[in-house]
GROMACS .gro file of C-alpha atoms in nm:
model
  119
    1GLN     CA    1  13.756  -1.612   1.298
    2ILE     CA    2  13.698  -1.216   1.068
    3GLN     CA    3  13.540  -0.909   1.142
    4LEU     CA    4  13.332  -0.718   0.877
    5VAL     CA    5  13.307  -0.332   0.912
    6GLU     CA    6  13.036  -0.101   0.663
    7SER     CA    7  13.055   0.195   0.542
    8GLY     CA    8  12.890   0.466   0.266
    9GLY     CA    9  12.570   0.461   0.407
   10GLY     CA   10  12.342   0.783   0.361
   11LEU     CA   11  12.068   1.006   0.226
   12VAL     CA   12  12.020   0.961  -0.148
   13GLN     CA   13  11.755   1.080  -0.370
   14PRO     CA   14  11.508   0.865  -0.549
   15GLY     CA   15  11.678   0.744  -0.905
   16GLY     CA   16  12.022   0.762  -0.711
   17SER     CA   17  12.328   0.597  -0.674
   18LEU     CA   18  12.533   0.479  -0.380
   19LYS     CA   19  12.812   0.247  -0.274
   20LEU     CA   20  12.865   0.064  -0.045
   21SER     CA   21  13.192  -0.106   0.131
   22CYS     CA   22  13.247  -0.379   0.363
   23ALA     CA   23  13.621  -0.375   0.519
   24ILE     CA   24  13.704  -0.713   0.629
   25SER     CA   25  13.958  -0.732   0.929
   26GLY     CA   26  14.111  -1.154   0.907
   27ARG     CA   27  14.169  -1.345   0.550
   28PRO     CA   28  13.836  -1.548   0.454
   29TYR     CA   29  13.852  -1.888   0.375
   30SER     CA   30  13.856  -1.941  -0.007
   31SER     CA   31  13.546  -2.141   0.010
   32TYR     CA   32  13.347  -1.842   0.187
   33VAL     CA   33  13.081  -1.572   0.047
   34LEU     CA   34  13.057  -1.226   0.164
   35GLY     CA   35  12.725  -1.116   0.133
   36TRP     CA   36  12.483  -0.811   0.160
   37VAL     CA   37  12.186  -0.847   0.379
   38ARG     CA   38  11.933  -0.555   0.469
   39GLN     CA   39  11.691  -0.510   0.681
   40ALA     CA   40  11.403  -0.233   0.636
   41PRO     CA   41  11.237  -0.097   0.960
   42GLY     CA   42  10.951  -0.392   1.075
   43MET     CA   43  11.098  -0.617   0.798
   44GLU     CA   44  11.239  -0.949   0.860
   45ARG     CA   45  11.633  -0.940   0.703
   46GLU     CA   46  11.587  -0.996   0.338
   47PHE     CA   47  11.938  -1.078   0.129
   48VAL     CA   48  12.079  -0.849  -0.129
   49ALA     CA   49  12.381  -0.978  -0.333
   50SER     CA   50  12.719  -1.200  -0.251
   51THR     CA   51  12.988  -1.309  -0.419
   52ARG     CA   52  13.202  -1.586  -0.356
   53TRP     CA   53  13.575  -1.496  -0.268
   54ARG     CA   54  13.750  -1.788  -0.456
   55ASP     CA   55  13.617  -1.725  -0.825
   56SER     CA   56  13.380  -1.372  -0.785
   57ARG     CA   57  13.070  -1.603  -0.865
   58THR     CA   58  12.834  -1.359  -0.737
   59TYR     CA   59  12.430  -1.383  -0.664
   60TYR     CA   60  12.125  -1.206  -0.642
   61ALA     CA   61  11.783  -1.115  -0.556
   62ASP     CA   62  11.563  -1.031  -0.816
   63SER     CA   63  11.470  -0.765  -0.660
   64VAL     CA   64  11.788  -0.588  -0.716
   65LYS     CA   65  11.943  -0.764  -1.030
   66GLY     CA   66  12.008  -0.514  -1.324
   67ARG     CA   67  12.033  -0.223  -1.072
   68PHE     CA   68  12.277  -0.373  -0.805
   69THR     CA   69  12.654  -0.459  -0.848
   70VAL     CA   70  12.835  -0.688  -0.600
   71SER     CA   71  13.280  -0.683  -0.625
   72LYS     CA   72  13.547  -0.726  -0.407
   73ASP     CA   73  13.883  -0.635  -0.425
   74ASN     CA   74  14.118  -0.929  -0.241
   75ALA     CA   75  14.382  -0.716  -0.237
   76LYS     CA   76  14.238  -0.489   0.002
   77ASN     CA   77  14.032  -0.717   0.189
   78THR     CA   78  13.679  -0.511   0.108
   79VAL     CA   79  13.359  -0.610  -0.067
   80TYR     CA   80  13.148  -0.327  -0.221
   81LEU     CA   81  12.774  -0.278  -0.327
   82GLN     CA   82  12.696  -0.054  -0.573
   83MET     CA   83  12.363   0.052  -0.601
   84ASN     CA   84  12.159   0.274  -0.904
   85ARG     CA   85  11.884   0.345  -0.974
   86LEU     CA   86  11.785   0.326  -0.593
   87THR     CA   87  11.395   0.426  -0.454
   88ALA     CA   88  11.220   0.438  -0.123
   89GLU     CA   89  11.178   0.067  -0.108
   90ASP     CA   90  11.552   0.038  -0.080
   91THR     CA   91  11.523   0.230   0.238
   92ALA     CA   92  11.696  -0.040   0.506
   93VAL     CA   93  11.979  -0.116   0.672
   94TYR     CA   94  12.248  -0.216   0.472
   95TYR     CA   95  12.481  -0.557   0.655
   96CYS     CA   96  12.741  -0.708   0.528
   97ALA     CA   97  12.788  -1.057   0.611
   98ALA     CA   98  13.003  -1.377   0.560
   99GLY     CA   99  12.949  -1.755   0.528
  100ILE     CA  100  12.950  -2.052   0.293
  101ASN     CA  101  12.591  -2.045   0.146
  102PRO     CA  102  12.557  -1.793  -0.061
  103TYR     CA  103  12.197  -1.679   0.054
  104SER     CA  104  12.173  -1.753   0.422
  105ASP     CA  105  12.333  -1.872   0.714
  106TRP     CA  106  12.560  -1.628   0.702
  107PHE     CA  107  12.857  -1.705   1.043
  108TYR     CA  108  12.979  -1.368   1.098
  109TRP     CA  109  12.810  -0.996   1.028
  110GLY     CA  110  12.897  -0.607   1.021
  111GLN     CA  111  12.764  -0.368   1.264
  112GLY     CA  112  12.534  -0.202   0.940
  113THR     CA  113  12.509   0.117   0.758
  114GLN     CA  114  12.191   0.288   0.698
  115VAL     CA  115  12.047   0.380   0.395
  116THR     CA  116  11.779   0.657   0.330
  117VAL     CA  117  11.625   0.673  -0.011
  118SER     CA  118  11.367   0.975   0.035
  119SER     CA  119  11.331   1.320  -0.192
   0.00000   0.00000   0.00000
């Protein structure tokens, strides 16, 4: 059993950057993938990025490749999402999630953090 707590959301101007953090309580199994999923108003939840706990392999949605970077600090039990060149289309609630599939079927979810991109 693990718990996930996101932080770092807020309001940012288009073209700006923001870094989200996900603090993990409990020890993820080495086979786990830690990911970020977002949900914009009126939309389905959408995979953003993930990283495998064991070997740090990363996975990205096409919409964020080259702009977002997922990383982790095993010693701090924390996963990060660095978001650059943000646009209004990135506005959403961002959730940290954990599972074994890098793209979906998450076992655990955080409570979410709001990211708003607006001038």
